[in-house]
Short mmCIF file of C-alpha atoms in Angstrom, two decimals:
data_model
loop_
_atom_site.label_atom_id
_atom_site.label_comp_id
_atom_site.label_asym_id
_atom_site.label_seq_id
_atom_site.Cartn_x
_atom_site.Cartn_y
_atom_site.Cartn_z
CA UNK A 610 -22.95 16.07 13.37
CA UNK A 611 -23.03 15.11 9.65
CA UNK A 612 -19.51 15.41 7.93
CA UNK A 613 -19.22 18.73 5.91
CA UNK A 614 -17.00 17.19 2.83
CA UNK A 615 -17.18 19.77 -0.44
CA UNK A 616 -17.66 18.76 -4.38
CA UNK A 617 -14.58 19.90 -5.75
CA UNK A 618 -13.65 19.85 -9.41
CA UNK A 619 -10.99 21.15 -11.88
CA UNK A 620 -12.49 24.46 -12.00
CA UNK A 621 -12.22 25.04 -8.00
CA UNK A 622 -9.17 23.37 -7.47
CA UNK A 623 -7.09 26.43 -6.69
CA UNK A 624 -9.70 28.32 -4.47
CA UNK A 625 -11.10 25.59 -2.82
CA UNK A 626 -7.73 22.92 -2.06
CA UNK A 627 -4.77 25.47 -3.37
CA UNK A 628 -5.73 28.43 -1.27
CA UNK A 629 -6.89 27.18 1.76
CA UNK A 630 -4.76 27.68 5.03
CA UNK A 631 -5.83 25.11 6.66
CA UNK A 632 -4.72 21.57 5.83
CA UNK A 633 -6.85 19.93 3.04
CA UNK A 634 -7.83 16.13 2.43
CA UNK A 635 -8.54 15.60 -1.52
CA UNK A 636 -10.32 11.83 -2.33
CA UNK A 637 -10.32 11.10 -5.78
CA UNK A 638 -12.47 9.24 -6.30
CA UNK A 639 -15.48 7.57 -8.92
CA UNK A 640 -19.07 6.27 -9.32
CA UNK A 641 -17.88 3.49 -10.83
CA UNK A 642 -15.16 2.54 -8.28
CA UNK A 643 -16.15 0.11 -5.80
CA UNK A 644 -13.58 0.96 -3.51
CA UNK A 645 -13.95 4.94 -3.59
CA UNK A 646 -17.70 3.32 -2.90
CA UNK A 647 -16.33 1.92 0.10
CA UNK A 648 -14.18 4.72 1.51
CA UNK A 649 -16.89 7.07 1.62
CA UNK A 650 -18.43 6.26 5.15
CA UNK A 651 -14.73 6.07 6.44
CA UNK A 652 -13.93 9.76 5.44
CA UNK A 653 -16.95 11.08 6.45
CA UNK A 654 -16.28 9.31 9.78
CA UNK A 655 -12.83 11.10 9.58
CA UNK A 656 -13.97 14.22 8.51
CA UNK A 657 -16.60 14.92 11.85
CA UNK A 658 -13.40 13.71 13.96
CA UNK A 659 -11.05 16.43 12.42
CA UNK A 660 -13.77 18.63 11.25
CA UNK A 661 -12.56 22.40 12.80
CA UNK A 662 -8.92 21.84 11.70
CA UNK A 663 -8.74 20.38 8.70
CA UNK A 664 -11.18 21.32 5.16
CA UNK A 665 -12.18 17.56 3.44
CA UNK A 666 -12.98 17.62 -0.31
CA UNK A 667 -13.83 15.11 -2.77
CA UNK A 668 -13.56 15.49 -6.66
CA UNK A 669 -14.83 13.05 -8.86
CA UNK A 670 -12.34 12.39 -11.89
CA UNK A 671 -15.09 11.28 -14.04
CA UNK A 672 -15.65 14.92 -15.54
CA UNK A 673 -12.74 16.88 -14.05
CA UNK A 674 -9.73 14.70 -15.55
CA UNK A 675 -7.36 18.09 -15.65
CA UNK A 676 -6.29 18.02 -11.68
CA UNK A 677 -6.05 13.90 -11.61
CA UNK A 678 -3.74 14.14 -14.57
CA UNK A 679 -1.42 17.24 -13.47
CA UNK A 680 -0.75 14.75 -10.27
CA UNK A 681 -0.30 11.78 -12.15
CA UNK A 682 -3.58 9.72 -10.66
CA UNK A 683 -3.64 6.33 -12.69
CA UNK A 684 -5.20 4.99 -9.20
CA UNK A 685 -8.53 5.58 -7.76
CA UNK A 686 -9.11 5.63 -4.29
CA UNK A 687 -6.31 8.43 -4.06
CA UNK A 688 -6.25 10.40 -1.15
CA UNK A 689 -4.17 13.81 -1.28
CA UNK A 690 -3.55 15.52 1.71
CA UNK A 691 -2.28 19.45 0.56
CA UNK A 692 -0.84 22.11 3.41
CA UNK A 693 -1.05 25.77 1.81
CA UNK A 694 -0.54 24.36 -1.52
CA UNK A 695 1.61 21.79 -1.29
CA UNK A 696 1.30 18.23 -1.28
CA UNK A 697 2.30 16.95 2.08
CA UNK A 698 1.68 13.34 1.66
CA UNK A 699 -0.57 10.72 -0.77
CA UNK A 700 -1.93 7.06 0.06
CA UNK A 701 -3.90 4.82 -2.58
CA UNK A 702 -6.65 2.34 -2.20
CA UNK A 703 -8.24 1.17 1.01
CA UNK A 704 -5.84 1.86 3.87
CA UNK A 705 -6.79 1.23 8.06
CA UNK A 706 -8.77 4.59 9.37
CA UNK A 707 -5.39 4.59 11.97
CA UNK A 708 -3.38 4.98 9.62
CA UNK A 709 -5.10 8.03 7.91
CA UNK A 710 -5.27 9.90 11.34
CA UNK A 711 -1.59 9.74 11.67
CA UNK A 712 -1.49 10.90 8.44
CA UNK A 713 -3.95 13.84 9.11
CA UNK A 714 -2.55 14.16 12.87
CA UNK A 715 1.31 14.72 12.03
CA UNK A 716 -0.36 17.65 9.04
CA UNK A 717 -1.99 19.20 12.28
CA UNK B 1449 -20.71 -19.74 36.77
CA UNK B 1450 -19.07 -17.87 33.19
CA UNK B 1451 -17.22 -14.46 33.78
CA UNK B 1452 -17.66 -12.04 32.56
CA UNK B 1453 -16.27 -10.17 29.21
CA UNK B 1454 -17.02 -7.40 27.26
CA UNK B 1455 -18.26 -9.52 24.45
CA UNK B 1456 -19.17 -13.02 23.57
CA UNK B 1457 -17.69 -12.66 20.43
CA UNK B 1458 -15.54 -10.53 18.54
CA UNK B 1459 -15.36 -10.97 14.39
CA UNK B 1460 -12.15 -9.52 12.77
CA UNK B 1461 -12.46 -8.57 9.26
CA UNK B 1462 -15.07 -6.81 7.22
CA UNK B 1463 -15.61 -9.05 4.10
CA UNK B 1464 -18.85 -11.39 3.35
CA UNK B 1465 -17.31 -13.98 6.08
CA UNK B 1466 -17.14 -11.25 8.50
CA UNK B 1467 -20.48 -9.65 7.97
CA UNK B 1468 -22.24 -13.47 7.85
CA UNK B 1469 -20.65 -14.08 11.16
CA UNK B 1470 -21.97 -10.92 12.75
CA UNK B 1471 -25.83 -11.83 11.34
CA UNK B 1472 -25.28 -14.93 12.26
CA UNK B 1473 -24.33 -14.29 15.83
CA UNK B 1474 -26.38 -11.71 16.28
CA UNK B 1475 -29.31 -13.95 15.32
CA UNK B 1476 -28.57 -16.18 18.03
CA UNK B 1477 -28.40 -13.24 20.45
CA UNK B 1478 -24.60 -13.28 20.94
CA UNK B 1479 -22.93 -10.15 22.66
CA UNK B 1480 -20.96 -8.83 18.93
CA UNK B 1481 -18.63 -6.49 17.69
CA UNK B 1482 -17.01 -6.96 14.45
CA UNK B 1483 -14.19 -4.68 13.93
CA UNK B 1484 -12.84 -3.48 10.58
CA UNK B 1485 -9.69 -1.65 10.06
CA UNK B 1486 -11.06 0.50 6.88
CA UNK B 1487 -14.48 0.18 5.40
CA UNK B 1488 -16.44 -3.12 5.10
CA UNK B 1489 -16.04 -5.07 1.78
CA UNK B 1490 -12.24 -6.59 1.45
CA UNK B 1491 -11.33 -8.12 -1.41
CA UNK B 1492 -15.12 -7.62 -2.91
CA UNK B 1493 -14.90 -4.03 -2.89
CA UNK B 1494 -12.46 -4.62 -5.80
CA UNK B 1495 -14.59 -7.11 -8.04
CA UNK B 1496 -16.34 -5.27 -10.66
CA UNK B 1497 -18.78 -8.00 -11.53
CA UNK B 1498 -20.19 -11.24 -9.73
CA UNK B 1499 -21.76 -13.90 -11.65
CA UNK B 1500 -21.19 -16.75 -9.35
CA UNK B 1501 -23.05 -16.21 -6.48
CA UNK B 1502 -26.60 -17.53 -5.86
CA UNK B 1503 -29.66 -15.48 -5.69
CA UNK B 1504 -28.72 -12.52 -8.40
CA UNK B 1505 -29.42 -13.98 -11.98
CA UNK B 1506 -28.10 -11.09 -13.74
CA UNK B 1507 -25.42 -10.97 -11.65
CA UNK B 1508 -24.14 -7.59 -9.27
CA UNK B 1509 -21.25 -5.46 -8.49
CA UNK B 1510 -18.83 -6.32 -5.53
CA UNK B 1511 -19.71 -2.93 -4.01
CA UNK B 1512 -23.71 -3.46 -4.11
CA UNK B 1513 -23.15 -7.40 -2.63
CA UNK B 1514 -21.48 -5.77 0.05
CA UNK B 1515 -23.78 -3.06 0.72
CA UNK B 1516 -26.74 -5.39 1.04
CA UNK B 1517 -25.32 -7.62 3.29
CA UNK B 1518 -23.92 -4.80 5.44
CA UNK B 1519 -27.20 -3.33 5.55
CA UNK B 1520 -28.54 -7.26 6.84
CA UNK B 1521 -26.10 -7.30 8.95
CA UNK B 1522 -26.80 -3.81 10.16
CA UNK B 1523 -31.02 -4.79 10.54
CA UNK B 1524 -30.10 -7.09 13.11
CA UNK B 1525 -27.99 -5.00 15.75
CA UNK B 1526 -24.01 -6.10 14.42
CA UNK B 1527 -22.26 -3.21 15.46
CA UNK B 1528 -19.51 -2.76 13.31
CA UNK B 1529 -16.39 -0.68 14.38
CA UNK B 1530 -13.80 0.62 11.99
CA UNK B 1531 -10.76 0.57 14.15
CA UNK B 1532 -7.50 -1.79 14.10
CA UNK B 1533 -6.59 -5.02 15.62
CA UNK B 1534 -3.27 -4.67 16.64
CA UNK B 1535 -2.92 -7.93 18.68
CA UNK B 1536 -4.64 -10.92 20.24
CA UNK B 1537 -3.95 -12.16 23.49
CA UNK B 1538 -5.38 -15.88 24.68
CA UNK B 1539 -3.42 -16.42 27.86
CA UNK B 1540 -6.72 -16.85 29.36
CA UNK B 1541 -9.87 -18.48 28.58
CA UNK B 1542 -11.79 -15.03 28.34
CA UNK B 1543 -9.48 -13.69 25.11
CA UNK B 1544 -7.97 -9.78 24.72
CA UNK B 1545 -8.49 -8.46 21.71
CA UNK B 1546 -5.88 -5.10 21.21
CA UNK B 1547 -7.27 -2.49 19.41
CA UNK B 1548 -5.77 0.87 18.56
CA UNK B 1549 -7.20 2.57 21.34
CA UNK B 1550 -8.50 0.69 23.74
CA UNK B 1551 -8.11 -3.22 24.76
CA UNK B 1552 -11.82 -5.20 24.99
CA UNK B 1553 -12.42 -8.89 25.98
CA UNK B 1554 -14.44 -11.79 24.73
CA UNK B 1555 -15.22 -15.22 25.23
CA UNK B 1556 -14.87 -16.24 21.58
CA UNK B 1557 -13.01 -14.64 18.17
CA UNK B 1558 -13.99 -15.37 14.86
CA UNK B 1559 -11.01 -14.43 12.42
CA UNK B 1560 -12.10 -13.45 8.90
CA UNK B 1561 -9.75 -11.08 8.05
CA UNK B 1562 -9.25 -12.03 4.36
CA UNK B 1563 -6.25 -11.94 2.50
CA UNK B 1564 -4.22 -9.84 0.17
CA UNK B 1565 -3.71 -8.87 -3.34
CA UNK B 1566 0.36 -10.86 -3.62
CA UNK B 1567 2.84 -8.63 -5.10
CA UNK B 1568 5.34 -9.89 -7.77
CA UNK B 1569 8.03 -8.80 -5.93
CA UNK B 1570 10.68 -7.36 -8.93
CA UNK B 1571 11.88 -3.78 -10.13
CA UNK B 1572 9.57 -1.47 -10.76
CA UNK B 1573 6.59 -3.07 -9.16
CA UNK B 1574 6.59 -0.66 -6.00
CA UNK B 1575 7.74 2.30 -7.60
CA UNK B 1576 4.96 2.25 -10.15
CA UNK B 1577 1.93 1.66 -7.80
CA UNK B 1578 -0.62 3.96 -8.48
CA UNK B 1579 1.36 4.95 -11.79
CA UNK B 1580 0.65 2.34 -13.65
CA UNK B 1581 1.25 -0.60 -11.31
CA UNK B 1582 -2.38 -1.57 -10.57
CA UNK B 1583 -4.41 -4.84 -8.36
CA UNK B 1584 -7.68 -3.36 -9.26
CA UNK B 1585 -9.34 -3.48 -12.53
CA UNK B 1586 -12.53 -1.82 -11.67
CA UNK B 1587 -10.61 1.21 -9.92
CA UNK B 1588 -7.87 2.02 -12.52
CA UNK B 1589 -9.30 0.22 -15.99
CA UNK B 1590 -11.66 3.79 -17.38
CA UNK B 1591 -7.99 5.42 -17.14
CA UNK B 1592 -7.17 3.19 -19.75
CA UNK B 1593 -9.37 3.66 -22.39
CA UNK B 1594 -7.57 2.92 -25.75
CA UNK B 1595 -4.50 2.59 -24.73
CA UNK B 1596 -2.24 -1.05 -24.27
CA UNK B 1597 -1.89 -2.94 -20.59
CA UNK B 1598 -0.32 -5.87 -19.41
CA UNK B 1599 -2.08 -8.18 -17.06
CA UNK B 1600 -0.20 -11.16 -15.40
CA UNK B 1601 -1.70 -14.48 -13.69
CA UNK B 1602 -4.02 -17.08 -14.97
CA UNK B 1603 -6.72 -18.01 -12.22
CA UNK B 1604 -9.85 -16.62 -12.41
CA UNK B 1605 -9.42 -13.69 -11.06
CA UNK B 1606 -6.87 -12.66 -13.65
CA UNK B 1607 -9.59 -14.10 -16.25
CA UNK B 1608 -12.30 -12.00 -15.11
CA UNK B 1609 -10.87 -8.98 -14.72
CA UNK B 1610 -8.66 -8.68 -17.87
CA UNK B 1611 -12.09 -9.28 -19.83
CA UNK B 1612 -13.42 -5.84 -17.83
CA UNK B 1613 -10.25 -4.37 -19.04
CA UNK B 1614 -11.01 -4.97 -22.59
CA UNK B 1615 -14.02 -2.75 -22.11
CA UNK B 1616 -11.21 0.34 -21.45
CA UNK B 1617 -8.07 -0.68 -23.55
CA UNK B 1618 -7.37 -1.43 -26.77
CA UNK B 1619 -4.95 -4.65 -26.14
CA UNK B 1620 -4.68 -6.57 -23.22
CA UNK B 1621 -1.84 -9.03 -22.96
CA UNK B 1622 -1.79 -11.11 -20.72
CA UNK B 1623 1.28 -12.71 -19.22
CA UNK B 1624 0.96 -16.55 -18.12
CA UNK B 1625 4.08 -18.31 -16.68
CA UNK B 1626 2.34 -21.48 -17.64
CA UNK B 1627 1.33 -23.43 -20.92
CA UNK B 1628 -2.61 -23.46 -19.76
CA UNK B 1629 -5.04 -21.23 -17.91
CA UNK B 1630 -5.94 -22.33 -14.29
CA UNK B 1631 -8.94 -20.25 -14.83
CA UNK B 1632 -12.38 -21.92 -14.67
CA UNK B 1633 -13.24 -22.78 -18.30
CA UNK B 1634 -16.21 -20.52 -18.75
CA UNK B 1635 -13.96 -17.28 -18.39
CA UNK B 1636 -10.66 -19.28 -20.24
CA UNK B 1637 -13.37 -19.59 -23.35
CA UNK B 1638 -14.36 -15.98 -22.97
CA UNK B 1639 -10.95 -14.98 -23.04
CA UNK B 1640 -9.95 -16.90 -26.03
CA UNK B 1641 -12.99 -15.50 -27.96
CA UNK B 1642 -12.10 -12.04 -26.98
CA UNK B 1643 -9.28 -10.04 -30.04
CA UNK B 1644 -8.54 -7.67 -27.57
CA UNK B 1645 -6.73 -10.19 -25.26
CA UNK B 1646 -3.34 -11.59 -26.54
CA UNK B 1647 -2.24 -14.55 -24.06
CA UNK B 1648 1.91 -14.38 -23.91
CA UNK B 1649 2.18 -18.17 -22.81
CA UNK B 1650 5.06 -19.59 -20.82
CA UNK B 1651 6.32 -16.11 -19.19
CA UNK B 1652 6.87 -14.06 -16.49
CA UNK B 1653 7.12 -10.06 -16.34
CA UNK B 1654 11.15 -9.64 -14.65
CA UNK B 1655 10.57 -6.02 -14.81
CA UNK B 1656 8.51 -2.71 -14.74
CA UNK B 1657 10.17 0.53 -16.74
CA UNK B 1658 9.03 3.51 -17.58
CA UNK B 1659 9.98 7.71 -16.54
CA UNK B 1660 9.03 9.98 -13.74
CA UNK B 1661 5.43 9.49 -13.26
CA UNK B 1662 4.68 6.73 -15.82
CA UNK B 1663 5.64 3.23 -17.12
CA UNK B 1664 6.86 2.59 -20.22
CA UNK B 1665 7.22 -0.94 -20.70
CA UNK B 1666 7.71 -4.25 -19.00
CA UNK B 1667 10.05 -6.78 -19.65
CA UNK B 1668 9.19 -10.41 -19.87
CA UNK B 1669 11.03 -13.68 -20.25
CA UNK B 1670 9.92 -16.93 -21.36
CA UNK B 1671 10.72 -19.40 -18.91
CA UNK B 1672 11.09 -21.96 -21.37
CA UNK B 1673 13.66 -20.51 -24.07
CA UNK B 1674 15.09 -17.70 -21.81
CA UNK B 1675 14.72 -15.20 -23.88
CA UNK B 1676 13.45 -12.02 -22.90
CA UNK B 1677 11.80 -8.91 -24.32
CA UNK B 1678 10.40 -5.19 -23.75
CA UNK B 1679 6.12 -5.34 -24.11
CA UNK B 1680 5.35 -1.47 -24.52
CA UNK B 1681 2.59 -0.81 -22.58
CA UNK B 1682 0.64 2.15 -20.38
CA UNK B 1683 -0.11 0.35 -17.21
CA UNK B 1684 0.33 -2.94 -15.63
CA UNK B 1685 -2.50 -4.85 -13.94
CA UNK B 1686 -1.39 -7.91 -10.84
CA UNK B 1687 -3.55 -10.86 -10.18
CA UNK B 1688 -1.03 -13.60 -9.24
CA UNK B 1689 -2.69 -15.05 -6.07
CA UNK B 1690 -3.22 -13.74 -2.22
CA UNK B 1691 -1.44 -13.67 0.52
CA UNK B 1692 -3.53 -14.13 4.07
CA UNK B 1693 -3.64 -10.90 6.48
CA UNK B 1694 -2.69 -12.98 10.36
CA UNK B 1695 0.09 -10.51 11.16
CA UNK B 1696 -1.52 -9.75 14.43
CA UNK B 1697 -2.00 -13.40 15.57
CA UNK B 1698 1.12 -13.36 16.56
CA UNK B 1699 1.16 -17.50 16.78
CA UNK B 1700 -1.64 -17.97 18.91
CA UNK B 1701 -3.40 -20.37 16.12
CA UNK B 1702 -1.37 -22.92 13.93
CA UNK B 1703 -0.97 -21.67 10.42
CA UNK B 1704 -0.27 -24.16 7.29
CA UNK B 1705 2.55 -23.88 5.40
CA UNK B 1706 1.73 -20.68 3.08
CA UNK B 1707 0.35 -18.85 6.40
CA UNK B 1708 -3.77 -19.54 5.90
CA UNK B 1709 -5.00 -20.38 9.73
CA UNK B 1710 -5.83 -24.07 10.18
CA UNK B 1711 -9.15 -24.88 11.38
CA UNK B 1712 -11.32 -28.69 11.38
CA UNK B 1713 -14.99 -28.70 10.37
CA UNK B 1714 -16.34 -26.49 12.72
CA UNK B 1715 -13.81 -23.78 11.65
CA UNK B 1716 -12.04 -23.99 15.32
CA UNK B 1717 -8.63 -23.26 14.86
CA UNK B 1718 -6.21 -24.76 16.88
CA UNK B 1719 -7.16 -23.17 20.03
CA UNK B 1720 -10.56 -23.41 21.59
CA UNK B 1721 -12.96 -20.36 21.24
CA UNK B 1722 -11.18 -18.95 18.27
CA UNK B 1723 -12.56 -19.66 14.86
CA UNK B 1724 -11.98 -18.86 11.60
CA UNK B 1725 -14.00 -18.23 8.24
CA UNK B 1726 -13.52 -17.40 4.81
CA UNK B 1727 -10.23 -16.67 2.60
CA UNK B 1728 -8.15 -16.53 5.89
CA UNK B 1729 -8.40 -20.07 6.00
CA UNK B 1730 -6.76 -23.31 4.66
CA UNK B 1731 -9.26 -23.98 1.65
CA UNK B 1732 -9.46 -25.68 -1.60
CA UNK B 1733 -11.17 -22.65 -3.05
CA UNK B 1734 -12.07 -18.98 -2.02
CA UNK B 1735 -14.97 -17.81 -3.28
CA UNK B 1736 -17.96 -15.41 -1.72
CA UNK B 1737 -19.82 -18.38 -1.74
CA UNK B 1738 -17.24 -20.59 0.07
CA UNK B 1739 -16.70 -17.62 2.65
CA UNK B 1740 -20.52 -17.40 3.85
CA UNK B 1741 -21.05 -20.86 4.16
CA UNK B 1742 -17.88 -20.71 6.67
CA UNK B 1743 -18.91 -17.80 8.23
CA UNK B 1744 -22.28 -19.46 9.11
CA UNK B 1745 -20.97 -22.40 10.89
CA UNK B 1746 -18.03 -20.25 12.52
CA UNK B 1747 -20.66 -18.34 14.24
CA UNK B 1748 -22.49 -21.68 15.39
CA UNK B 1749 -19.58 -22.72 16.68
CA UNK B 1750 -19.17 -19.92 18.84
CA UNK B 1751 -22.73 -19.92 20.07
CA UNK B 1752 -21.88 -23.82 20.63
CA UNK B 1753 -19.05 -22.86 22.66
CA UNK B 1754 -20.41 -20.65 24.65
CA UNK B 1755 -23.07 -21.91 25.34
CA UNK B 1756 -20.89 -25.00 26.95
CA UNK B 1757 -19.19 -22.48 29.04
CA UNK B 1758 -21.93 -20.94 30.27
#
């Protein structure tokens, strides 16, 4: 099953991460980041395992630097993890695929 | 007669030594897993440019080094598993190899689990992560553009990256605790040619300030006169060494004195069917280059071994 992961950006941050009652994953990430580069086949690994339960979205900051800077991201990979609006918990940079389902699990 | 395991050999780590050990041992036909706790690429992931490594004139990024050789390591079979290694057990001559979910076995283990970004250790550092407080120019330098960072070390990785930096900020000063640049000369000559990058010789950063959500300044001291004083700057960049990842050896293999696992020539550590390759390693230098050619014989070894036992 390929990993359903949506294109966010500043302009559907509220519908598409705000507004959502399920949990929601956020990774900001970059092009030009090698280890947002890096993450990717991780959270689309992730995302198939958790796919009915939780909604994964990934916003680029090149482009949509309004949502990045209302959070305070000065670190890319940042992962967000939002439950009906608010922010429930936050890792940066590479971190073990165990650790992120514990993360996602105790959100559940 | 040899009994049986679930593997020949099982490769921890997902850097270049990692991935060479899996084509390498899958080339010879060996029974592999390699198993990587988050997404192939260590260290490399986090090197914007590589000029140093054979084969690549112009040079390339980390991230498209490591993509090629996972996708060689992928033509030949390696399956790669993200999962954790929690713990190694080598009671017996047919190892364990704890994972998060499950426990496999193997006849040989090939440890090239890298090392780690080392932390300052002092106020503010912690804190500030991810708010200024960065190990990774090639992440974090485009949120910098025009504004003032600090960088502190002086080896080449410090070199390299605070010359990316200048492509972002306006200044980049970079703390030394030293009267001369361990770097290699080519980048020390770059640096010094470069008006963006001020060199504060002979000091350390004691401190990381700032509000909230953001730092304000660091404060340095020169170790020579003492004094000390508040550099005003937007973000604060680390590159003061490594420290190796062996937590889950759990003293199986002899370490040297700063933790790096000791092996002889044929990267055997101290205990028989367990090898090790790349930064991991006690090394006079740890480079991409250094960590393939270890890889290469660690995985000989192996076959070597096994074939013995067979």
């Amino acid at each position: 099953m390929a990993a359903n992961i949506v294109e966010i950006g500043d302009d559907s941050f509220d519908t598409e991460v705000l507004q959502v009652d399920k949990p929601v994953v956020v990774d900001f990430w970059a092009p030009w980041c090698g280890p947002c580069r890096a993450i990717g086949p991780l959270m689309e690994e992730i995302a198939v395992t958790f796919n009915d339960k939780v909604k994964f979205t990934k916003c680029n900051v090149d482009g949509n630097p309004a949502t990045p800077g209302k959070y305070g991201i000065r670190s890319i990979p940042t992962l967000m993890f939002f439950k009906q609006g608010n922010v429930v918990d936050q890792v940066i940079g590479i971190v073990p695929k165990t650790k992120l389902e514990e993360i996602i699990n105790k959100m559940l | 007669m040899m009994k049986n395991a679930d593997f020949d050999l099982v490769v921890i780590g997902g850097g270049p030594a990692a991935l060479t050990a899996g084509l390498y041992a899958a080339r010879a036909m060996l029974n592999v897993l390699l198993v990587e706790k988050a997404a192939p690429g260590g260290q490399v992931n986090t090197t914007d440019w590589i000029e140093n490594y054979p084969g690549f004139p112009q040079g390339l990024s980390g991230a498209d080094l490591i993509q090629n050789i996972t996708q060689q390591a992928k033509r030949f079979d390696v399956n790669i598993e993200i999962n954790e290694v929690i713990s190694i057990d080598c009671s017996e001559n047919i190892k364990k190899v704890r994972l998060a979910d499950r426990t496999i076995t193997t006849h040989t283990i090939i440890i090239a689990t890298g090392a780690s970004p080392r932390k300052l250790g002092i106020p503010g550092e912690d804190r500030f992560y991810g708010k200024g407080v960065s190990f990774c120019a090639t992440c974090d330098g485009p949120f910098y553009k025009d504004r003032v960072v600090a960088a502190v070390g002086g080896g080449n990785t410090a070199l390299q990256e605070s010359l990316f930096l200048t492509k972002f900020a306006r200044k980049v000063y970079l703390i030394h605790r030293r009267s001369e640049l361990r770097a290699t000369k080519i980048l020390q000559e770059r640096a010094f040619a470069n008006d963006r990058i001020e060199i504060i010789w002979d000091s350390v950063a004691t401190s990381i300030n700032g509000g909230l959500t953001n730092i304000e300044n660091i404060t340095i001291k020169n170790v020579k006169t003492g004094d000390t004083k508040d550099l005003v700057v937007d973000g604060c960049f680390i590159w003061v060494g490594i420290h190796p990842n062996t937590k889950f050896l759990g003293g199986w293999v002899e370490l040297d004195e700063s933790g790096f696992v000791i092996v002889d020539s044929n990267m055997e550590t101290s205990l028989p069917g367990v090898f090790a390759a790349g930064d991991v390693r006690n090394t006079p230098l740890r480079q991409i280059a250094t960590a393939v050619g270890d890889a290469a014989i660690a995985a000989f070894s192996a076959e070597n071994y096994i074939a013995n036992i067979k």
